[in-house]
mmCIF file of C-alpha atoms in Angstrom:
data_model
loop_
_atom_site.group_PDB
_atom_site.id
_atom_site.type_symbol
_atom_site.label_atom_id
_atom_site.label_comp_id
_atom_site.label_asym_id
_atom_site.label_seq_id
_atom_site.Cartn_x
_atom_site.Cartn_y
_atom_site.Cartn_z
ATOM 1 C CA UNK A 691 0.987 -4.415 14.641
ATOM 2 C CA UNK A 692 -1.483 -5.618 17.260
ATOM 3 C CA UNK A 693 -5.153 -4.745 17.004
ATOM 4 C CA UNK A 694 -4.678 -2.600 20.137
ATOM 5 C CA UNK A 695 -1.891 -0.614 18.429
ATOM 6 C CA UNK A 696 -4.045 -0.253 15.324
ATOM 7 C CA UNK A 697 -6.946 1.018 17.433
ATOM 8 C CA UNK A 698 -4.680 3.599 19.078
ATOM 9 C CA UNK A 699 -3.359 4.686 15.673
ATOM 10 C CA UNK A 700 -6.903 5.198 14.367
ATOM 11 C CA UNK A 701 -8.334 6.586 17.591
ATOM 12 C CA UNK A 702 -11.055 3.936 17.705
ATOM 13 C CA UNK A 703 -11.885 0.854 19.757
ATOM 14 C CA UNK A 704 -10.358 -2.580 19.233
ATOM 15 C CA UNK A 705 -13.835 -3.777 18.283
ATOM 16 C CA UNK A 706 -13.961 -1.179 15.507
ATOM 17 C CA UNK A 707 -10.614 -2.434 14.158
ATOM 18 C CA UNK A 708 -12.003 -5.968 14.221
ATOM 19 C CA UNK A 709 -14.976 -4.794 12.157
ATOM 20 C CA UNK A 710 -12.603 -3.204 9.628
ATOM 21 C CA UNK A 711 -10.738 -6.508 9.384
ATOM 22 C CA UNK A 712 -13.979 -8.443 8.957
ATOM 23 C CA UNK A 713 -15.024 -6.049 6.171
ATOM 24 C CA UNK A 714 -11.697 -6.549 4.398
ATOM 25 C CA UNK A 715 -10.616 -2.923 4.831
ATOM 26 C CA UNK A 716 -7.538 -3.924 6.854
ATOM 27 C CA UNK A 717 -5.676 -7.205 6.434
ATOM 28 C CA UNK A 718 -5.221 -9.585 9.381
ATOM 29 C CA UNK A 719 -1.941 -11.479 9.748
ATOM 30 C CA UNK A 720 -2.756 -13.372 12.915
ATOM 31 C CA UNK A 721 -5.319 -13.821 15.666
ATOM 32 C CA UNK A 722 -4.615 -10.425 17.213
ATOM 33 C CA UNK A 723 -2.420 -8.734 14.607
ATOM 34 C CA UNK A 724 -3.052 -6.676 11.472
ATOM 35 C CA UNK A 725 -0.838 -5.802 8.538
ATOM 36 C CA UNK A 726 0.620 -2.334 9.168
ATOM 37 C CA UNK A 727 0.901 -1.549 5.446
ATOM 38 C CA UNK A 728 -2.791 -2.198 4.859
ATOM 39 C CA UNK A 729 -3.601 0.140 7.743
ATOM 40 C CA UNK A 730 -1.435 2.871 6.194
ATOM 41 C CA UNK A 731 -3.217 2.437 2.849
ATOM 42 C CA UNK A 732 -6.613 2.633 4.544
ATOM 43 C CA UNK A 733 -5.645 5.852 6.312
ATOM 44 C CA UNK A 734 -4.197 7.376 3.145
ATOM 45 C CA UNK A 735 -7.413 6.776 1.232
ATOM 46 C CA UNK A 736 -9.497 8.512 3.879
ATOM 47 C CA UNK A 737 -7.160 11.238 5.155
ATOM 48 C CA UNK A 738 -8.954 11.045 8.488
ATOM 49 C CA UNK A 739 -12.289 12.023 6.942
ATOM 50 C CA UNK A 740 -15.461 10.544 8.380
ATOM 51 C CA UNK A 741 -17.787 11.707 5.610
ATOM 52 C CA UNK A 742 -20.093 9.159 4.059
ATOM 53 C CA UNK A 743 -18.857 7.740 0.769
ATOM 54 C CA UNK A 744 -20.995 8.067 -2.362
ATOM 55 C CA UNK A 745 -22.323 5.022 -4.165
ATOM 56 C CA UNK A 746 -20.171 3.820 -7.050
ATOM 57 C CA UNK A 747 -22.174 5.450 -9.853
ATOM 58 C CA UNK A 748 -22.341 8.758 -7.971
ATOM 59 C CA UNK A 749 -18.594 8.725 -7.332
ATOM 60 C CA UNK A 750 -17.881 8.239 -11.033
ATOM 61 C CA UNK A 751 -20.432 10.948 -11.800
ATOM 62 C CA UNK A 752 -18.495 13.376 -9.599
ATOM 63 C CA UNK A 753 -15.289 12.596 -11.503
ATOM 64 C CA UNK A 754 -17.025 13.203 -14.823
ATOM 65 C CA UNK A 755 -18.594 16.465 -13.640
ATOM 66 C CA UNK A 756 -15.217 17.735 -12.443
ATOM 67 C CA UNK A 757 -13.860 17.020 -15.920
ATOM 68 C CA UNK A 758 -16.627 19.093 -17.481
ATOM 69 C CA UNK A 759 -18.800 16.124 -18.443
ATOM 70 C CA UNK A 760 -22.512 15.672 -17.846
ATOM 71 C CA UNK A 761 -22.519 12.298 -16.003
ATOM 72 C CA UNK A 762 -25.523 11.121 -18.060
ATOM 73 C CA UNK A 763 -26.002 8.004 -15.901
ATOM 74 C CA UNK A 764 -27.135 10.241 -13.005
ATOM 75 C CA UNK A 765 -30.543 11.862 -12.750
ATOM 76 C CA UNK A 766 -30.845 15.632 -13.039
ATOM 77 C CA UNK A 767 -31.566 16.195 -9.337
ATOM 78 C CA UNK A 768 -28.688 13.923 -8.342
ATOM 79 C CA UNK A 769 -26.294 15.814 -10.612
ATOM 80 C CA UNK A 770 -27.389 19.071 -8.992
ATOM 81 C CA UNK A 771 -26.775 17.675 -5.505
ATOM 82 C CA UNK A 772 -23.320 16.394 -6.460
ATOM 83 C CA UNK A 773 -22.374 19.737 -8.016
ATOM 84 C CA UNK A 774 -23.469 21.517 -4.831
ATOM 85 C CA UNK A 775 -21.284 19.221 -2.712
ATOM 86 C CA UNK A 776 -18.309 19.660 -5.047
ATOM 87 C CA UNK A 777 -18.552 23.436 -4.786
ATOM 88 C CA UNK A 778 -18.075 23.257 -1.034
ATOM 89 C CA UNK A 779 -15.573 20.442 -0.582
ATOM 90 C CA UNK A 780 -11.794 20.016 -0.491
ATOM 91 C CA UNK A 781 -9.407 17.392 -1.845
ATOM 92 C CA UNK A 782 -9.387 15.173 1.251
ATOM 93 C CA UNK A 783 -13.178 15.101 1.516
ATOM 94 C CA UNK A 784 -13.519 14.446 -2.217
ATOM 95 C CA UNK A 785 -11.181 11.462 -1.946
ATOM 96 C CA UNK A 786 -13.225 10.105 0.942
ATOM 97 C CA UNK A 787 -16.562 10.603 -0.818
ATOM 98 C CA UNK A 788 -15.398 8.882 -4.025
ATOM 99 C CA UNK A 789 -13.610 5.906 -2.488
ATOM 100 C CA UNK A 790 -16.421 3.529 -3.519
ATOM 101 C CA UNK A 791 -15.615 4.062 -7.202
ATOM 102 C CA UNK A 792 -13.601 0.844 -7.020
ATOM 103 C CA UNK A 793 -12.514 -1.885 -4.638
ATOM 104 C CA UNK A 794 -8.744 -1.628 -4.227
ATOM 105 C CA UNK A 795 -6.965 -4.999 -3.971
ATOM 106 C CA UNK A 796 -3.232 -5.636 -3.656
ATOM 107 C CA UNK A 797 -1.361 -8.705 -4.833
ATOM 108 C CA UNK A 798 2.028 -10.312 -5.193
ATOM 109 C CA UNK A 799 2.861 -11.448 -8.721
ATOM 110 C CA UNK A 800 5.801 -13.119 -10.431
ATOM 111 C CA UNK A 801 8.008 -10.417 -12.034
ATOM 112 C CA UNK A 802 7.404 -11.891 -15.502
ATOM 113 C CA UNK A 803 3.660 -11.481 -15.066
ATOM 114 C CA UNK A 804 3.795 -7.791 -14.168
ATOM 115 C CA UNK A 805 4.436 -6.521 -17.700
ATOM 116 C CA UNK A 806 1.760 -8.714 -19.252
ATOM 117 C CA UNK A 807 -0.804 -7.807 -16.620
ATOM 118 C CA UNK A 808 -0.121 -4.090 -17.117
ATOM 119 C CA UNK A 809 -1.518 -4.404 -20.641
ATOM 120 C CA UNK A 810 -4.858 -5.632 -19.274
ATOM 121 C CA UNK A 811 -5.578 -2.741 -16.920
ATOM 122 C CA UNK A 812 -6.499 0.918 -17.340
ATOM 123 C CA UNK A 813 -3.561 2.735 -15.787
ATOM 124 C CA UNK A 814 -4.252 4.650 -12.577
ATOM 125 C CA UNK A 815 -2.547 7.872 -11.536
ATOM 126 C CA UNK A 816 0.645 6.051 -10.578
ATOM 127 C CA UNK A 817 0.903 4.722 -14.126
ATOM 128 C CA UNK A 818 0.773 8.144 -15.790
ATOM 129 C CA UNK A 819 3.072 11.158 -16.059
ATOM 130 C CA UNK A 820 0.805 13.602 -14.238
ATOM 131 C CA UNK A 821 1.160 16.236 -11.553
ATOM 132 C CA UNK A 822 4.884 16.607 -12.142
ATOM 133 C CA UNK A 823 5.494 12.924 -11.418
ATOM 134 C CA UNK A 824 7.087 10.295 -13.616
ATOM 135 C CA UNK A 825 5.083 7.118 -14.060
ATOM 136 C CA UNK A 826 6.266 4.136 -12.038
ATOM 137 C CA UNK A 827 6.796 1.118 -14.300
ATOM 138 C CA UNK A 828 7.976 -1.540 -11.851
ATOM 139 C CA UNK A 829 4.465 -2.129 -10.545
ATOM 140 C CA UNK A 830 0.948 -2.527 -11.873
ATOM 141 C CA UNK A 831 -1.739 -0.137 -10.676
ATOM 142 C CA UNK A 832 -4.932 0.155 -12.656
ATOM 143 C CA UNK A 833 -8.641 -0.327 -13.093
ATOM 144 C CA UNK A 834 -10.279 -3.568 -14.197
ATOM 145 C CA UNK A 835 -13.855 -4.744 -14.532
ATOM 146 C CA UNK A 836 -15.036 -6.378 -11.310
ATOM 147 C CA UNK A 837 -16.338 -9.247 -13.433
ATOM 148 C CA UNK A 838 -12.789 -9.901 -14.734
ATOM 149 C CA UNK A 839 -11.093 -10.007 -11.345
ATOM 150 C CA UNK A 840 -11.276 -13.776 -10.793
ATOM 151 C CA UNK A 841 -10.014 -14.450 -14.319
ATOM 152 C CA UNK A 842 -7.021 -12.149 -13.895
ATOM 153 C CA UNK A 843 -6.037 -13.463 -10.469
ATOM 154 C CA UNK A 844 -6.160 -17.044 -11.779
ATOM 155 C CA UNK A 845 -4.407 -16.343 -15.078
ATOM 156 C CA UNK A 846 -1.500 -14.466 -13.496
ATOM 157 C CA UNK A 847 -1.464 -16.480 -10.265
ATOM 158 C CA UNK A 848 -1.906 -13.401 -8.120
ATOM 159 C CA UNK A 849 -1.675 -13.841 -4.370
ATOM 160 C CA UNK A 850 -3.209 -11.374 -1.930
ATOM 161 C CA UNK A 851 -0.486 -9.216 -0.379
ATOM 162 C CA UNK A 852 -1.098 -5.826 1.314
ATOM 163 C CA UNK A 853 2.454 -4.802 0.313
ATOM 164 C CA UNK A 854 2.301 -6.271 -3.209
ATOM 165 C CA UNK A 855 3.395 -4.448 -6.368
ATOM 166 C CA UNK A 856 0.110 -5.233 -8.148
ATOM 167 C CA UNK A 857 -2.846 -2.978 -7.337
ATOM 168 C CA UNK A 858 -6.120 -3.787 -9.071
ATOM 169 C CA UNK A 859 -9.026 -1.348 -8.757
ATOM 170 C CA UNK A 860 -12.106 -3.431 -9.487
ATOM 171 C CA UNK A 861 -15.128 -1.449 -10.604
ATOM 172 C CA UNK A 862 -18.602 -2.135 -11.920
ATOM 173 C CA UNK A 863 -18.562 1.043 -14.012
ATOM 174 C CA UNK A 864 -18.430 0.416 -17.788
ATOM 175 C CA UNK A 865 -14.770 0.392 -18.790
ATOM 176 C CA UNK A 866 -15.333 2.763 -21.694
ATOM 177 C CA UNK A 867 -16.312 5.424 -19.137
ATOM 178 C CA UNK A 868 -13.299 4.614 -16.963
ATOM 179 C CA UNK A 869 -10.961 4.678 -19.971
ATOM 180 C CA UNK A 870 -12.274 8.050 -21.063
ATOM 181 C CA UNK A 871 -11.708 9.542 -17.604
ATOM 182 C CA UNK A 872 -8.250 7.986 -17.214
ATOM 183 C CA UNK A 873 -6.618 9.139 -20.437
ATOM 184 C CA UNK A 874 -5.481 12.233 -22.298
ATOM 185 C CA UNK A 875 -5.591 15.588 -20.548
ATOM 186 C CA UNK A 876 -8.060 14.372 -17.939
ATOM 187 C CA UNK A 877 -6.434 14.199 -14.522
ATOM 188 C CA UNK A 878 -9.128 14.132 -11.817
ATOM 189 C CA UNK A 879 -9.212 10.334 -11.625
ATOM 190 C CA UNK A 880 -5.414 10.252 -11.505
ATOM 191 C CA UNK A 881 -5.523 12.791 -8.692
ATOM 192 C CA UNK A 882 -7.895 10.613 -6.693
ATOM 193 C CA UNK A 883 -5.653 7.592 -7.211
ATOM 194 C CA UNK A 884 -2.559 9.504 -6.132
ATOM 195 C CA UNK A 885 -4.083 11.166 -3.078
ATOM 196 C CA UNK A 886 -4.737 7.705 -1.652
ATOM 197 C CA UNK A 887 -1.078 6.687 -1.982
ATOM 198 C CA UNK A 888 1.244 6.027 0.951
ATOM 199 C CA UNK A 889 3.982 7.968 -0.875
ATOM 200 C CA UNK A 890 4.126 11.596 0.304
ATOM 201 C CA UNK A 891 5.062 13.004 -3.134
ATOM 202 C CA UNK A 892 2.211 11.162 -4.817
ATOM 203 C CA UNK A 893 -0.284 12.309 -2.176
ATOM 204 C CA UNK A 894 0.827 15.924 -2.567
ATOM 205 C CA UNK A 895 0.599 15.753 -6.367
ATOM 206 C CA UNK A 896 -2.861 14.201 -6.171
ATOM 207 C CA UNK A 897 -4.048 16.881 -3.770
ATOM 208 C CA UNK A 898 -2.837 19.654 -6.075
ATOM 209 C CA UNK A 899 -4.665 18.120 -9.037
ATOM 210 C CA UNK A 900 -7.910 17.827 -7.090
ATOM 211 C CA UNK A 901 -7.739 21.326 -5.632
ATOM 212 C CA UNK A 902 -7.279 22.784 -9.125
ATOM 213 C CA UNK A 903 -10.302 20.861 -10.395
ATOM 214 C CA UNK A 904 -12.436 21.881 -7.400
ATOM 215 C CA UNK A 905 -11.316 25.472 -7.839
ATOM 216 C CA UNK A 906 -12.797 25.486 -11.329
ATOM 217 C CA UNK A 907 -16.122 24.315 -9.914
ATOM 218 C CA UNK A 908 -16.099 27.047 -7.273
ATOM 219 C CA UNK A 909 -15.413 29.593 -10.015
#
């Protein structure tokens, strides 16, 4: 779509769309055109919320606190502030506040590379049987260390593609923390991944997971 159409869709100025393109939030496909799929993904991750996103460590701390953890990498006062926010927020706002937990990048990959690459990532919500959904196995969607991103893109010859079947969520958080929050009975991280999907069923499942977790915080 044109940048003018994108601006109308978002309810912002053309200049604002251009800033989103420059920041890498929306993909450009020409001088005055943007990729419609990347715009849809951007909207899905924010659900129209304009709240300020937390820093990466704080976002991961919120996930851990919602799972009953203590988020030891946060200071005591910061943990108290995050808990206070969690007690008064909803699923859409939570997704917006925690979006800085990882940089989401989409790629095209050769079909033979998809299976091998899947073994090198920590599966996101779309890669797990959670929320009444069956895991999708014809794509890769998972977390990787930000420091490993260049190695993975080179090794598997990944090409940037807003509609690609490979989604890598690059984070600076230690992967042992990410792994712990992404496995077993823990579902908050999966809920955040799903609520940012362009698929309506995945978004609904993610929202239900997050509302249940927030409900426990509210008591």
